[in-house]
Amino acid sequence: MSMFCFQCEQTAGGKGCTKIGVCGKQPDVANNLDGLTCALIGLARAAQGKSAGKTANELVRQGLFTTVTNVCFDSDRIKALIEQIHAEKNKLDLTAEDFAPSELWTGDTDIVSLRSTLLLGMRGMAAYAEHAAVLGKENPDVTAWFYKGLKALGEEHTAEQWLDLLMEFGKINLACMELLDEANTSTYGQPKPTKVTMKVEKGPFIVVTGHDLLDLKQLLEQTEGKGVNIYTHGEMLPAHGYPELNKYAHLKGNFGTAWQNQQKEFDNIPAPILFTTNCLMVPKSTYSDRVFTTSVVAFPGATHISGSQHIKDFSTLINKAIELGGWSEDKQFTGINGGKELMTGFARNTVLSVAGTVIDAVKAGAIKHFFLVGGCDGAKPGRNYYTEFVQKAPKDTVILTLACGKYRFNDLNIGEIGGLPRIMDMGQCNDAYSAIQVAVALAEAFKCGVNDLPLTLVLSWYEQKAVCILLTLLALGIKNIYIGPSLPAFLSPNVINILVSKFDLHPITTPENDLQAILK
């Protein structure tokens, strides 16, 4: 059985996976995910001119989210979701047809490139919209755009029309990120700078990975007083900065580093791991019996925890932690550079609260440049670029960072400027909204445009949430973005040329060359 997938950075040969996914997906899973996408297009067609309703809206968000890399490896769950989508589509319009899977990735090279870019961006936005929805926050404009975008995928458009759709999408994704930011901060409080240990204490514990803070909150509530400690992993690290999560004394620290190291870091771990969103790699036999999934995440044989109205019972997971018992002695782990502590919680409120200090430092010449070095991490060679870039950045520069790409350097101690750490972790990938707001505020303070600031974005991409963030940045007119470690396979040469000429998008080269070009 053959397949085709080129949605992530590590895709085979930099062109596309055709036999088995580099992520571990089998062809039947990949093909069923294509079928799921096409069923969603059919649902969007059926909903045209109608009020789709809550169930259909949930299926659109969750269906798109399911297709993100490292989310669902279970064909049965995907087929069940397709059946639900068909049932909902038939309520709206029995005559509406699905898009043909064979048409997703075929046709004129540039049109396929543009269509795919929109689809992949929408998959990323669906993840953010779902995280907001479980906290009771929805934006009707964002919801409506999912239907508009899905319907557009099944239609003919010129290259110019596709580009217009991509820019329109980028702006609506900003609204979605703003929605999630408001959902998180109104529920858990404004993040505050927080030191996080990488030491794991003896005794039972649970590792929570992914992005969903509500899952973590419910688990903290259900483990309180039971002698089970909780550790974050990967993109859950920023949870420590939220007051309503940090108040739990048994939220102890962070386990391990970024998602792509999990097969090594979880090897023989005496504790269960809860996968809340996209980050799941094929589990090794040494810990597959302690993998728990929830939400849209699924893997054959793994225990799945579902819930009603987003309320979940984690007792099976907690009992597994008690049964496994944890380690008999404390264990000190480190980041990839040997550091034993991490910092997080530098969201926009914190950064803007010291805006006066920052502005004075810039005017005095103490800060010469800001770099936003962030994005998705991955296993493909070449990502040490980001570690070296931060290490070689001049001492009068500040590094803002977000998403799991920060694990390449977030355990480094590169000093302070004016009492502020030179590395400031702004949070998860969706917290790019915070970074944008900081840039806008600085531009207003200096009475200039964002592109005139001493600020450069140096991004690493891996999966589809990075795609929607990039489209938002481009839609906002932000230029001179450096991106790597390789360019997306779904971008055709002509589309790349358009992005380079219109937005001054730069593929990364070497840290030395890029720093010289930026700071000249």
Short mmCIF file of C-alpha atoms in Angstrom, two decimals, residues 158-386:
data_model
loop_
_atom_site.label_atom_id
_atom_site.label_comp_id
_atom_site.label_asym_id
_atom_site.label_seq_id
_atom_site.Cartn_x
_atom_site.Cartn_y
_atom_site.Cartn_z
CA THR A 158 -5.84 31.11 -9.43
CA ALA A 159 -2.46 31.43 -7.73
CA GLU A 160 -3.29 35.03 -6.84
CA GLN A 161 -6.58 33.98 -5.27
CA TRP A 162 -4.82 31.29 -3.22
CA LEU A 163 -2.31 33.87 -2.00
CA ASP A 164 -5.16 36.15 -0.98
CA LEU A 165 -6.77 33.28 0.93
CA LEU A 166 -3.48 32.56 2.71
CA MET A 167 -3.14 36.18 3.84
CA GLU A 168 -6.78 36.25 4.97
CA PHE A 169 -6.18 33.02 6.86
CA GLY A 170 -3.07 34.45 8.53
CA LYS A 171 -5.14 37.29 9.98
CA ILE A 172 -7.90 35.01 11.23
CA ASN A 173 -5.29 32.80 12.89
CA LEU A 174 -4.11 35.85 14.84
CA ALA A 175 -7.68 36.17 16.14
CA CYS A 176 -7.58 32.48 17.08
CA MET A 177 -4.28 32.88 18.97
CA GLU A 178 -5.71 35.92 20.74
CA LEU A 179 -8.75 33.83 21.70
CA LEU A 180 -6.57 31.09 23.19
CA ASP A 181 -4.40 33.63 25.01
CA GLU A 182 -7.51 35.10 26.62
CA ALA A 183 -8.83 31.62 27.45
CA ASN A 184 -5.59 30.60 29.16
CA THR A 185 -4.93 33.81 31.07
CA SER A 186 -8.54 34.21 32.26
CA THR A 187 -8.50 30.62 33.52
CA TYR A 188 -4.98 30.23 34.90
CA GLY A 189 -3.81 33.83 35.47
CA GLN A 190 -1.09 35.85 33.79
CA PRO A 191 2.20 33.89 33.53
CA LYS A 192 5.01 34.96 35.81
CA PRO A 193 8.77 34.27 35.51
CA THR A 194 9.38 30.94 37.20
CA LYS A 195 12.41 28.72 37.76
CA VAL A 196 11.74 25.07 37.00
CA THR A 197 13.91 22.24 38.27
CA MET A 198 14.83 19.21 36.18
CA LYS A 199 15.21 17.00 39.24
CA VAL A 200 12.72 14.14 39.65
CA GLU A 201 12.00 13.29 43.27
CA LYS A 202 11.73 9.71 44.46
CA GLY A 203 8.32 8.09 44.57
CA PRO A 204 5.34 7.83 42.21
CA PHE A 205 5.03 10.42 39.46
CA ILE A 206 3.31 11.17 36.17
CA VAL A 207 4.77 12.92 33.13
CA VAL A 208 2.36 15.15 31.17
CA THR A 209 3.27 16.14 27.63
CA GLY A 210 1.57 18.03 24.84
CA HIS A 211 -0.15 21.42 25.13
CA ASP A 212 -3.51 21.05 26.88
CA LEU A 213 -3.46 22.92 30.19
CA LEU A 214 -6.98 21.83 31.17
CA ASP A 215 -5.89 18.18 31.19
CA LEU A 216 -3.00 19.14 33.45
CA LYS A 217 -5.27 21.16 35.75
CA GLN A 218 -7.69 18.26 36.19
CA LEU A 219 -4.85 15.83 36.81
CA LEU A 220 -3.36 18.14 39.45
CA GLU A 221 -6.73 18.34 41.18
CA GLN A 222 -7.20 14.57 41.16
CA THR A 223 -3.67 13.76 42.41
CA GLU A 224 -3.60 16.30 45.24
CA GLY A 225 -2.80 14.59 48.51
CA LYS A 226 -2.19 11.19 46.93
CA GLY A 227 1.62 11.21 47.03
CA VAL A 228 1.92 11.34 43.23
CA ASN A 229 4.10 14.10 41.79
CA ILE A 230 3.46 15.68 38.38
CA TYR A 231 6.17 16.67 35.89
CA THR A 232 5.74 18.56 32.64
CA HIS A 233 7.44 17.55 29.41
CA GLY A 234 8.02 19.35 26.12
CA GLU A 235 5.49 22.09 25.41
CA MET A 236 3.90 21.71 28.84
CA LEU A 237 6.89 23.46 30.47
CA PRO A 238 5.22 26.93 30.34
CA ALA A 239 2.44 25.59 32.61
CA HIS A 240 4.74 26.35 35.56
CA GLY A 241 4.38 30.07 34.90
CA TYR A 242 0.60 30.13 35.37
CA PRO A 243 -0.37 30.94 39.01
CA GLU A 244 -3.44 28.68 39.01
CA LEU A 245 -1.28 25.70 38.02
CA ASN A 246 1.92 26.59 39.87
CA LYS A 247 0.00 26.77 43.17
CA TYR A 248 -0.10 22.97 43.32
CA ALA A 249 2.91 21.88 45.40
CA HIS A 250 3.08 18.50 43.65
CA LEU A 251 3.67 20.13 40.25
CA LYS A 252 7.35 19.53 40.85
CA GLY A 253 9.34 20.27 37.73
CA ASN A 254 10.07 19.38 34.11
CA PHE A 255 11.06 15.94 32.86
CA GLY A 256 13.34 15.66 29.86
CA THR A 257 13.51 17.92 26.85
CA ALA A 258 11.68 18.19 23.52
CA TRP A 259 9.23 15.70 22.00
CA GLN A 260 11.67 14.05 19.58
CA ASN A 261 13.82 12.75 22.46
CA GLN A 262 10.98 10.87 24.15
CA GLN A 263 11.91 7.37 22.96
CA LYS A 264 15.26 7.76 24.72
CA GLU A 265 14.06 9.74 27.73
CA PHE A 266 11.01 7.54 28.41
CA ASP A 267 12.98 4.30 28.06
CA ASN A 268 12.10 2.12 31.09
CA ILE A 269 10.60 5.10 32.93
CA PRO A 270 8.92 3.87 36.17
CA ALA A 271 5.93 6.12 35.60
CA PRO A 272 3.06 6.64 33.15
CA ILE A 273 3.05 9.36 30.48
CA LEU A 274 -0.07 11.28 29.52
CA PHE A 275 -0.11 12.50 25.90
CA THR A 276 -2.56 15.39 25.63
CA THR A 277 -1.92 16.65 22.09
CA ASN A 278 0.46 16.35 19.16
CA CYS A 279 3.80 14.99 20.34
CA LEU A 280 3.32 11.21 20.28
CA MET A 281 6.04 9.05 18.75
CA VAL A 282 5.65 5.32 18.27
CA PRO A 283 6.22 4.03 21.82
CA LYS A 284 9.05 1.57 22.47
CA SER A 285 8.22 -1.74 24.12
CA THR A 286 10.11 -0.61 27.24
CA TYR A 287 7.36 1.85 28.13
CA SER A 288 4.42 1.21 25.78
CA ASP A 289 2.39 -0.28 28.66
CA ARG A 290 2.45 3.07 30.48
CA VAL A 291 1.37 5.33 27.60
CA PHE A 292 -1.98 7.04 28.13
CA THR A 293 -3.67 9.21 25.50
CA THR A 294 -6.54 11.68 25.62
CA SER A 295 -8.43 14.11 23.40
CA VAL A 296 -7.66 13.45 19.70
CA VAL A 297 -4.40 11.60 20.46
CA ALA A 298 -4.52 7.85 19.88
CA PHE A 299 -2.23 4.88 19.41
CA PRO A 300 -3.33 1.23 19.02
CA GLY A 301 -3.11 -0.53 22.37
CA ALA A 302 -2.62 2.62 24.45
CA THR A 303 -5.12 3.36 27.21
CA HIS A 304 -7.33 6.24 26.07
CA ILE A 305 -8.97 8.55 28.61
CA SER A 306 -12.08 10.25 27.31
CA GLY A 307 -14.59 12.42 29.08
CA SER A 308 -17.92 14.17 28.89
CA GLN A 309 -18.06 17.96 28.57
CA HIS A 310 -14.23 17.96 28.79
CA ILE A 311 -14.34 16.51 32.34
CA LYS A 312 -12.08 13.47 32.66
CA ASP A 313 -11.46 10.76 35.23
CA PHE A 314 -7.71 10.13 35.48
CA SER A 315 -7.97 7.43 38.19
CA THR A 316 -6.62 4.68 35.88
CA LEU A 317 -3.57 6.83 35.12
CA ILE A 318 -3.07 7.69 38.80
CA ASN A 319 -3.34 4.06 39.86
CA LYS A 320 -0.72 3.14 37.25
CA ALA A 321 1.64 5.72 38.72
CA ILE A 322 1.18 4.29 42.20
CA GLU A 323 1.66 0.75 40.88
CA LEU A 324 4.92 1.63 39.07
CA GLY A 325 6.18 3.50 42.13
CA GLY A 326 8.70 5.83 40.51
CA TRP A 327 12.39 5.79 41.36
CA SER A 328 13.66 4.85 44.82
CA GLU A 329 16.02 7.84 44.89
CA ASP A 330 15.93 11.39 43.54
CA LYS A 331 17.29 11.71 40.00
CA GLN A 332 18.89 14.86 38.62
CA PHE A 333 18.40 15.35 34.90
CA THR A 334 19.81 18.09 32.70
CA GLY A 335 19.06 19.91 29.48
CA ILE A 336 21.01 19.18 26.31
CA ASN A 337 23.71 21.65 27.37
CA GLY A 338 24.03 20.36 30.93
CA GLY A 339 21.86 22.93 32.72
CA LYS A 340 19.79 21.77 35.71
CA GLU A 341 17.18 24.53 35.77
CA LEU A 342 14.91 26.17 33.21
CA MET A 343 13.11 29.50 33.22
CA THR A 344 9.68 30.18 31.79
CA GLY A 345 6.81 32.64 32.23
CA PHE A 346 8.05 35.67 30.26
CA ALA A 347 4.74 36.30 28.51
CA ARG A 348 3.79 39.74 27.19
CA ASN A 349 2.51 41.09 30.53
CA THR A 350 5.87 40.40 32.17
CA VAL A 351 7.93 41.78 29.31
CA LEU A 352 5.76 44.87 28.89
CA SER A 353 5.82 45.52 32.64
CA VAL A 354 9.54 46.27 32.28
CA ALA A 355 9.15 47.99 28.91
CA GLY A 356 10.60 51.19 30.32
CA THR A 357 13.77 49.38 31.38
CA VAL A 358 14.01 47.70 28.00
CA ILE A 359 13.48 50.95 26.09
CA ASP A 360 16.07 52.77 28.20
CA ALA A 361 18.53 49.92 27.62
CA VAL A 362 18.02 50.19 23.87
CA LYS A 363 18.44 53.97 23.90
CA ALA A 364 21.57 53.66 26.03
CA GLY A 365 23.03 51.03 23.69
CA ALA A 366 23.00 48.26 26.31
CA ILE A 367 20.62 46.28 24.09
CA LYS A 368 21.51 46.41 20.41
CA HIS A 369 19.16 43.78 19.01
CA PHE A 370 16.34 41.39 19.87
CA PHE A 371 16.08 37.91 18.42
CA LEU A 372 12.98 35.76 18.59
CA VAL A 373 14.52 32.31 18.29
CA GLY A 374 11.71 29.82 18.51
CA GLY A 375 9.48 27.28 16.84
CA CYS A 376 9.16 23.52 16.66
CA ASP A 377 12.04 21.18 17.42
CA GLY A 378 12.70 17.97 15.50
CA ALA A 379 15.09 15.08 15.04
CA LYS A 380 16.52 16.00 11.64
CA PRO A 381 20.22 17.00 11.63
CA GLY A 382 20.96 20.71 11.42
CA ARG A 383 18.99 21.91 14.41
CA ASN A 384 22.17 22.54 16.42
CA TYR A 385 22.15 25.77 14.35
CA TYR A 386 19.77 27.26 16.91
#
